[in-house]
């Protein structure tokens, strides 16, 4: 069977299972992986076992990192470290630049913490600011979106970017560096859009009807700023130091050291230990209580690991179908601009998958599985594959509407109607996505890194 037909069947069945049948993304991805494997060439006796093998390979590559990141996020939230970072940003920039402080806090915190959790943390701060200033409510809550969604989608160790780095064989330090490089201008543009929407829509802050306002922690109950930042900044520095050392061809002895401390598993492990210490010291937890907190984090992280590995198995089976050879027949190095065209196609595909099923992470995993199975390389594209990842991430921010859980979290926590949410949340995320693909295309042209 033609590989492109197999791809069409696999994607169609996947979308139907998630949208129509409302099945869990893990079940849908594994089912489609097995279906694609059965339709692909090979001995009948290995067609199911190779799905399990590839599933295990992905878990071995990213499972520990996702688990550590989930624990770090939980500890940062429960210890008050995330709250400390947000308050420090506001204090440093002042009330006049409160929206920038909120956007920056969301930008930083969404690197190790899931966006939904970051929004839960920051929305009380936005509401408190609105009570003081008597204005700019929509600006404050959408500023969280402008900062948080972009790093959640482009910067590891959040699961989507982490999977894309693994799928395309991108160095994790390079993925972090380029992800931030694309995310920063996009977040700034997003903040400008937030300000324009706030002036145009003039949405007031409304009181909660079914829940009480969260009570913030006292300042003395929070950890110090440098210790709060350490679990976020340290692993980024360690991982990127290894990337930089390899890039400048550092001495072998130095490379051995950076290869150890800059390995993502080691870097995230150190960060996890620091974040657990923060939680124990600030909340006076017993080891049993700490164990309970860790188990809560692993329960949420476990599902992400399953979905991620299911997507990896799906992509591997598309390679078994011969998708790479099929694509090679119509993609040649000599074609001018073919790389940029593929980036735009990737952007459109990720947007379509996001619009169809709602989840950003599933959109990234599914689209990255498809394009990584095509066997594209730096030489074929004319630039580094990291830009393929940022193009997919850009697309996954467009088409954000009522089938996304984030839409409803934003709507309910901000006390906005569905129409108001479409006019704010959906517009902001779309603008950020289009800005991100623009930055990606510019960087791929000016800084190809082949």
Coordinates of C-alpha atoms in Angstrom, one line a residue:
X1 CA 0.0 0.0 0.0
X2 CA 1.2 3.5 -0.8
X3 CA 2.8 5.2 2.3
X4 CA 0.8 8.4 1.8
X5 CA -2.4 6.4 1.8
X6 CA -1.3 4.7 5.1
X7 CA -0.6 8.1 6.5
X8 CA -4.0 9.4 5.5
X9 CA -5.7 6.3 7.1
X10 CA -3.7 6.7 10.3
X11 CA -4.4 10.4 10.8
X12 CA -8.1 10.0 9.9
X13 CA -8.6 7.2 12.3
X14 CA -6.7 9.1 15.0
X15 CA -8.9 12.2 14.6
X16 CA -12.1 10.2 14.6
X17 CA -11.1 8.3 17.7
X18 CA -10.3 11.5 19.6
X19 CA -13.0 13.8 18.3
X20 CA -16.0 11.5 17.5
X21 CA -15.4 8.7 19.9
X22 CA -13.9 10.8 22.7
X23 CA -11.2 8.2 23.4
X24 CA -8.1 9.0 25.5
X25 CA -5.2 10.2 23.4
X26 CA -3.0 7.4 24.5
X27 CA -5.5 4.7 23.4
X28 CA -6.0 6.5 20.1
X29 CA -2.3 6.9 19.4
X30 CA -1.4 3.3 20.2
X31 CA -4.4 1.9 18.2
X32 CA -3.3 3.9 15.2
X33 CA 0.3 2.9 15.6
X34 CA -0.8 -0.8 15.5
X35 CA -3.1 -0.1 12.5
X36 CA -0.3 1.6 10.6
X37 CA 2.1 -1.2 11.5
X38 CA -0.3 -3.8 10.2
X39 CA -0.7 -1.9 6.9
X40 CA 3.1 -1.5 6.5
X41 CA 5.6 -4.0 5.0
X42 CA 7.3 -6.6 7.2
X43 CA 6.8 -10.0 8.7
X44 CA 3.4 -10.4 10.3
X45 CA 4.9 -11.8 13.4
X46 CA 6.7 -8.6 14.3
X47 CA 4.1 -6.0 13.3
X48 CA 2.7 -5.6 16.9
X49 CA 6.0 -6.3 18.8
X50 CA 7.7 -3.4 16.9
X51 CA 5.0 -1.0 18.2
X52 CA 5.9 -2.1 21.8
X53 CA 9.6 -1.8 21.0
X54 CA 9.3 1.8 19.7
X55 CA 7.0 2.7 22.6
X56 CA 9.7 1.6 25.0
X57 CA 12.4 3.5 23.1
X58 CA 10.5 6.7 23.5
X59 CA 9.9 6.1 27.2
X60 CA 13.6 5.4 27.7
X61 CA 14.4 8.7 25.9
X62 CA 12.0 11.2 27.6
X63 CA 10.1 9.4 30.3
X64 CA 12.5 10.2 33.2
X65 CA 12.7 13.9 32.1
X66 CA 9.0 14.3 32.0
X67 CA 8.6 12.6 35.4
X68 CA 11.3 14.9 36.9
X69 CA 9.7 18.0 35.3
X70 CA 6.3 17.0 36.8
X71 CA 7.8 16.8 40.3
X72 CA 9.6 20.1 39.9
X73 CA 6.4 21.8 38.8
X74 CA 4.5 20.4 41.7
X75 CA 7.1 21.4 44.2
X76 CA 7.5 24.9 42.8
X77 CA 3.8 25.5 43.2
X78 CA 3.3 24.0 46.6
X79 CA 6.4 25.5 48.2
X80 CA 5.4 29.0 47.1
X81 CA 8.5 29.4 44.8
X82 CA 6.4 30.1 41.8
X83 CA 4.4 32.7 43.8
X84 CA 7.6 34.3 44.9
X85 CA 8.8 34.7 41.3
X86 CA 5.6 36.3 40.2
X87 CA 5.6 38.8 43.2
X88 CA 9.3 39.6 42.7
X89 CA 8.7 40.3 39.0
X90 CA 5.8 42.7 39.9
X91 CA 7.9 44.4 42.6
X92 CA 10.9 44.9 40.3
X93 CA 8.9 46.3 37.3
X94 CA 6.3 48.2 39.3
X95 CA 2.6 48.5 39.1
X96 CA 2.9 50.7 36.0
X97 CA 4.4 47.7 34.1
X98 CA 2.3 45.1 35.8
X99 CA 1.2 43.4 32.6
X100 CA 4.9 43.0 31.5
X101 CA 5.6 41.5 35.0
X102 CA 2.7 39.0 34.7
X103 CA 3.7 38.1 31.1
X104 CA 7.3 37.5 32.2
X105 CA 6.2 35.4 35.1
X106 CA 4.1 33.2 32.9
X107 CA 6.9 33.0 30.4
X108 CA 9.4 31.7 33.0
X109 CA 7.1 29.5 35.0
X110 CA 5.6 27.6 32.0
X111 CA 9.1 26.2 31.2
X112 CA 8.9 23.6 34.0
X113 CA 5.2 23.9 35.0
X114 CA 2.1 23.1 32.9
X115 CA 0.3 26.2 31.6
X116 CA -3.0 25.3 33.3
X117 CA -1.3 25.3 36.7
X118 CA 0.6 28.5 36.0
X119 CA -2.7 30.2 35.1
X120 CA -4.3 29.0 38.3
X121 CA -1.4 30.6 40.2
X122 CA -1.3 33.9 38.4
X123 CA -5.0 34.8 37.9
X124 CA -5.4 35.8 41.6
X125 CA -2.5 38.2 41.2
X126 CA -4.2 39.7 38.1
X127 CA -7.5 40.1 40.0
X128 CA -5.7 41.7 42.9
X129 CA -4.0 44.2 40.6
X130 CA -7.3 45.1 39.0
X131 CA -8.8 45.8 42.4
X132 CA -5.9 48.3 43.0
X133 CA -5.9 49.9 39.6
X134 CA -9.6 49.7 38.8
X135 CA -8.7 49.0 35.2
X136 CA -6.9 46.7 32.7
X137 CA -8.5 43.4 33.9
X138 CA -8.5 41.8 30.4
X139 CA -4.9 43.0 29.9
X140 CA -3.7 41.3 33.1
X141 CA -5.4 37.9 32.5
X142 CA -4.4 37.7 28.8
X143 CA -0.8 38.7 29.7
X144 CA -0.6 35.4 31.5
X145 CA -1.6 33.7 28.2
X146 CA 0.9 35.7 26.2
X147 CA 3.8 34.5 28.4
X148 CA 2.7 31.1 29.4
X149 CA 1.4 29.5 26.2
X150 CA 4.5 30.3 24.2
X151 CA 7.1 28.6 26.4
X152 CA 4.7 25.7 27.1
X153 CA 4.7 25.1 23.4
X154 CA 8.3 25.9 22.4
X155 CA 10.7 25.4 25.3
X156 CA 11.6 22.0 27.0
X157 CA 11.2 20.3 29.4
X158 CA 7.4 20.6 28.8
X159 CA 6.3 17.5 27.0
X160 CA 5.5 18.8 23.6
X161 CA 8.8 20.6 22.9
X162 CA 10.6 17.7 24.6
X163 CA 9.0 15.2 22.3
X164 CA 9.8 17.3 19.2
X165 CA 13.4 17.5 20.2
X166 CA 13.6 13.7 20.6
X167 CA 11.6 13.0 17.4
X168 CA 13.9 15.1 15.2
X169 CA 17.1 14.3 17.0
X170 CA 17.6 17.9 18.1
X171 CA 20.1 18.6 20.9
X172 CA 18.0 19.7 23.9
X173 CA 20.2 22.7 24.6
X174 CA 19.7 23.9 21.1
X175 CA 15.9 23.4 21.4
X176 CA 15.9 25.5 24.5
X177 CA 18.0 28.2 23.0
X178 CA 16.0 28.5 19.7
X179 CA 12.7 28.0 21.5
X180 CA 13.4 31.0 23.7
X181 CA 14.8 33.0 20.7
X182 CA 11.4 32.5 18.9
X183 CA 9.3 32.8 22.0
X184 CA 10.6 36.2 23.3
X185 CA 9.6 38.4 20.4
X186 CA 6.3 36.5 20.0
X187 CA 5.4 37.0 23.7
X188 CA 6.2 40.7 23.3
X189 CA 3.9 41.0 20.3
X190 CA 1.3 39.0 22.2
X191 CA 1.4 41.5 25.0
X192 CA 0.9 44.3 22.5
X193 CA -2.2 42.5 21.2
X194 CA -3.4 42.1 24.8
X195 CA -3.2 45.8 25.3
X196 CA -5.2 46.5 22.1
X197 CA -7.9 44.0 23.1
X198 CA -8.2 45.4 26.6
X199 CA -8.8 48.9 25.1
X200 CA -11.3 47.6 22.5
X201 CA -13.3 45.1 24.6
X202 CA -13.3 46.9 27.9
X203 CA -14.3 43.8 29.9
X204 CA -14.7 44.4 33.7
X205 CA -13.6 42.1 36.4
X206 CA -16.6 40.0 37.7
X207 CA -16.8 38.3 41.1
X208 CA -16.9 34.5 41.3
X209 CA -20.4 33.1 41.9
X210 CA -19.6 29.5 42.9
X211 CA -16.1 29.8 44.5
X212 CA -14.2 32.0 46.8
X213 CA -11.1 34.1 46.0
X214 CA -7.9 32.1 46.8
X215 CA -6.0 33.4 49.9
X216 CA -2.4 34.3 49.0
X217 CA 0.5 33.1 51.1
X218 CA 2.1 35.7 53.4
X219 CA 5.5 37.0 52.2
X220 CA 7.4 35.4 55.1
X221 CA 5.9 32.0 54.1
X222 CA 7.7 32.2 50.7
X223 CA 11.2 31.0 49.9
X224 CA 13.9 33.4 48.8
X225 CA 13.9 34.6 45.2
X226 CA 17.3 33.1 44.2
X227 CA 16.3 29.7 45.6
X228 CA 12.9 29.9 43.9
X229 CA 14.6 30.6 40.5
X230 CA 17.3 27.9 41.0
X231 CA 15.2 24.9 39.9
X232 CA 14.2 26.7 36.7
X233 CA 17.5 28.4 35.7
X234 CA 20.0 25.7 36.8
X235 CA 18.9 22.9 34.4
X236 CA 18.7 25.3 31.5
X237 CA 22.3 26.5 32.2
X238 CA 23.6 23.0 32.6
X239 CA 22.0 21.6 29.5
X240 CA 22.9 24.6 27.3
X241 CA 26.5 24.6 28.6
X242 CA 26.9 21.1 27.2
X243 CA 25.5 22.3 23.9
X244 CA 27.8 25.3 23.8
X245 CA 30.8 23.2 24.7
X246 CA 30.2 20.8 21.8
X247 CA 29.6 23.8 19.5
X248 CA 33.0 25.3 20.2
X249 CA 34.8 22.0 20.2
X250 CA 36.0 22.3 23.8
X251 CA 38.8 20.0 25.1
X252 CA 37.8 16.4 25.6
X253 CA 38.2 16.5 29.4
X254 CA 35.9 19.5 29.5
X255 CA 33.4 17.8 27.2
X256 CA 33.3 14.8 29.6
X257 CA 32.3 17.1 32.5
X258 CA 29.7 19.0 30.6
X259 CA 28.4 15.8 29.1
X260 CA 27.7 14.6 32.6
X261 CA 26.3 17.7 34.3
X262 CA 24.6 18.9 31.1
X263 CA 22.8 15.6 30.4
X264 CA 19.1 16.4 30.6
X265 CA 18.4 13.6 33.1
X266 CA 21.2 14.7 35.5
X267 CA 20.3 18.4 35.1
X268 CA 16.6 17.8 35.8
X269 CA 17.5 15.4 38.7
X270 CA 19.5 18.2 40.4
X271 CA 16.6 20.6 39.9
X272 CA 14.2 18.1 41.3
X273 CA 16.2 17.6 44.5
X274 CA 16.4 21.4 45.0
X275 CA 12.7 21.8 44.4
X276 CA 11.9 19.0 46.8
X277 CA 14.1 20.6 49.4
X278 CA 12.3 23.9 48.9
X279 CA 8.9 22.2 49.5
X280 CA 10.1 20.3 52.6
X281 CA 11.8 23.3 54.2
X282 CA 9.0 25.9 53.6
X283 CA 6.1 23.6 54.4
X284 CA 7.7 21.5 57.1
X285 CA 6.7 18.3 55.5
X286 CA 7.5 14.8 56.8
X287 CA 9.0 12.3 54.3
X288 CA 5.7 10.6 54.1
X289 CA 3.9 13.9 53.2
X290 CA 6.6 14.6 50.6
X291 CA 6.1 11.2 49.1
X292 CA 2.4 12.0 48.8
X293 CA 3.2 15.2 46.9
X294 CA 5.6 13.4 44.6
X295 CA 3.0 10.7 43.8
X296 CA 0.4 13.4 42.9
X297 CA 2.9 14.8 40.4
X298 CA 3.8 11.4 39.0
X299 CA 0.1 10.6 38.4
X300 CA -0.3 13.6 36.1
X301 CA 3.2 13.1 34.5
X302 CA 2.5 9.4 33.9
X303 CA -0.4 10.1 31.5
X304 CA 1.8 12.6 29.6
X305 CA 4.5 9.9 29.3
X306 CA 2.0 7.4 27.9
X307 CA 0.7 9.9 25.4
X308 CA 4.2 11.0 24.4
X309 CA 5.4 7.4 23.9
X310 CA 2.3 6.5 22.0
X311 CA 3.0 9.3 19.6
X312 CA 6.5 8.2 19.2
X313 CA 5.4 4.7 18.4
X314 CA 2.9 6.1 15.8
X315 CA 5.7 8.1 14.1
X316 CA 8.0 5.0 14.1
X317 CA 5.3 3.0 12.4
X318 CA 4.9 5.7 9.7
X319 CA 8.6 5.3 9.0
X320 CA 8.1 1.5 8.8
X321 CA 5.4 2.2 6.2
X322 CA 8.1 3.8 3.9
X323 CA 6.9 7.4 4.3
X324 CA 10.5 8.6 4.3
X325 CA 11.2 7.1 0.8
X326 CA 7.9 8.4 -0.5
X327 CA 8.7 12.0 0.6
X328 CA 12.2 11.8 -0.8
X329 CA 10.8 11.2 -4.2
X330 CA 9.3 14.7 -4.3
X331 CA 11.7 16.6 -2.0
X332 CA 15.1 17.3 -3.4
X333 CA 17.9 19.5 -2.1
X334 CA 18.1 21.4 -5.4
X335 CA 14.7 22.9 -5.2
X336 CA 14.9 26.5 -4.1
X337 CA 12.9 27.4 -1.0
X338 CA 11.6 23.9 -0.5
X339 CA 12.7 24.1 3.2
X340 CA 10.7 27.2 3.9
X341 CA 7.7 25.7 2.1
X342 CA 7.9 22.6 4.3
X343 CA 7.9 24.9 7.4
X344 CA 4.7 26.5 6.2
X345 CA 3.2 23.1 5.5
X346 CA 4.2 22.0 9.0
X347 CA 2.7 25.1 10.5
X348 CA -0.6 24.5 8.7
X349 CA -0.8 20.8 9.6
X350 CA -0.2 21.5 13.3
X351 CA -2.8 24.2 13.2
X352 CA -5.3 21.9 11.6
X353 CA -4.7 19.1 14.1
X354 CA -4.9 21.6 17.0
X355 CA -8.2 23.0 15.7
X356 CA -9.6 19.5 15.2
X357 CA -8.9 17.9 18.6
X358 CA -8.0 20.8 21.0
X359 CA -4.9 19.6 22.9
X360 CA -1.6 21.4 22.1
X361 CA 0.5 18.5 23.4
X362 CA -1.4 16.0 21.2
X363 CA -1.2 18.3 18.2
X364 CA 2.6 18.6 18.7
X365 CA 3.1 14.9 19.2
X366 CA 1.0 13.9 16.3
X367 CA 2.4 16.4 13.8
X368 CA 6.0 15.8 14.9
X369 CA 5.4 12.1 14.5
X370 CA 4.3 12.7 10.9
X371 CA 7.1 14.9 9.9
X372 CA 9.9 13.1 11.7
X373 CA 8.8 9.9 9.8
X374 CA 9.5 11.7 6.5
X375 CA 13.3 11.5 7.1
X376 CA 13.9 15.2 6.6
X377 CA 17.5 16.5 7.4
X378 CA 19.4 19.7 7.7
X379 CA 20.8 19.2 4.2
X380 CA 17.3 18.6 2.7
X381 CA 15.8 21.6 4.3
X382 CA 18.7 24.0 4.1
X383 CA 18.6 24.8 7.8
X384 CA 18.6 23.1 11.2
X385 CA 15.7 20.8 12.0
X386 CA 15.1 22.8 15.2
X387 CA 13.1 25.2 13.0
X388 CA 10.8 22.4 12.0
X389 CA 10.0 22.0 15.7
X390 CA 9.4 25.7 16.2
X391 CA 7.2 25.8 13.1
X392 CA 5.1 23.0 14.5
X393 CA 4.9 24.7 17.9
X394 CA 3.8 27.9 16.2
X395 CA 1.0 26.1 14.4
X396 CA -0.2 24.4 17.6
X397 CA -1.0 27.8 19.0
X398 CA -3.4 28.7 16.2
X399 CA -6.9 27.3 16.1
X400 CA -7.4 27.4 19.8
X401 CA -11.1 27.3 20.7
X402 CA -13.8 25.5 22.7
X403 CA -12.4 22.0 22.4
X404 CA -9.2 23.0 24.4
X405 CA -9.3 22.6 28.2
X406 CA -7.2 25.8 28.4
X407 CA -10.0 27.7 26.8
X408 CA -12.4 26.8 29.6
X409 CA -9.9 27.3 32.4
X410 CA -9.3 30.8 31.1
X411 CA -13.0 31.4 30.7
X412 CA -14.1 30.2 34.1
X413 CA -11.1 31.5 36.2
X414 CA -11.3 34.9 34.5
X415 CA -15.2 34.9 34.6
X416 CA -15.6 35.6 30.9
X417 CA -18.3 34.5 28.6
X418 CA -17.6 32.1 25.7
X419 CA -17.8 34.9 23.2
X420 CA -15.5 37.1 25.2
X421 CA -13.0 34.2 25.5
X422 CA -13.1 33.6 21.7
X423 CA -12.4 37.4 21.2
X424 CA -9.5 37.3 23.7
X425 CA -7.9 33.9 24.3
X426 CA -8.3 32.7 20.7
X427 CA -7.1 35.9 19.2
X428 CA -4.1 36.2 21.5
X429 CA -2.9 32.6 20.9
X430 CA -3.4 32.9 17.1
X431 CA -1.4 36.2 17.0
X432 CA 1.4 34.6 19.0
X433 CA 1.4 31.6 16.7
X434 CA 1.6 33.7 13.5
X435 CA 4.3 35.8 15.0
X436 CA 6.3 32.7 16.0
X437 CA 6.2 31.2 12.5
X438 CA 7.3 34.6 11.1
X439 CA 10.3 34.6 13.5
X440 CA 11.0 31.0 12.6
X441 CA 11.1 31.7 8.9
X442 CA 13.4 34.7 9.5
X443 CA 15.8 32.8 11.7
X444 CA 15.8 29.8 9.3
X445 CA 16.9 32.2 6.5
X446 CA 19.4 34.3 8.4
X447 CA 20.7 31.7 10.9
X448 CA 20.3 28.3 9.2
X449 CA 22.8 26.4 11.5
X450 CA 23.2 23.5 9.0

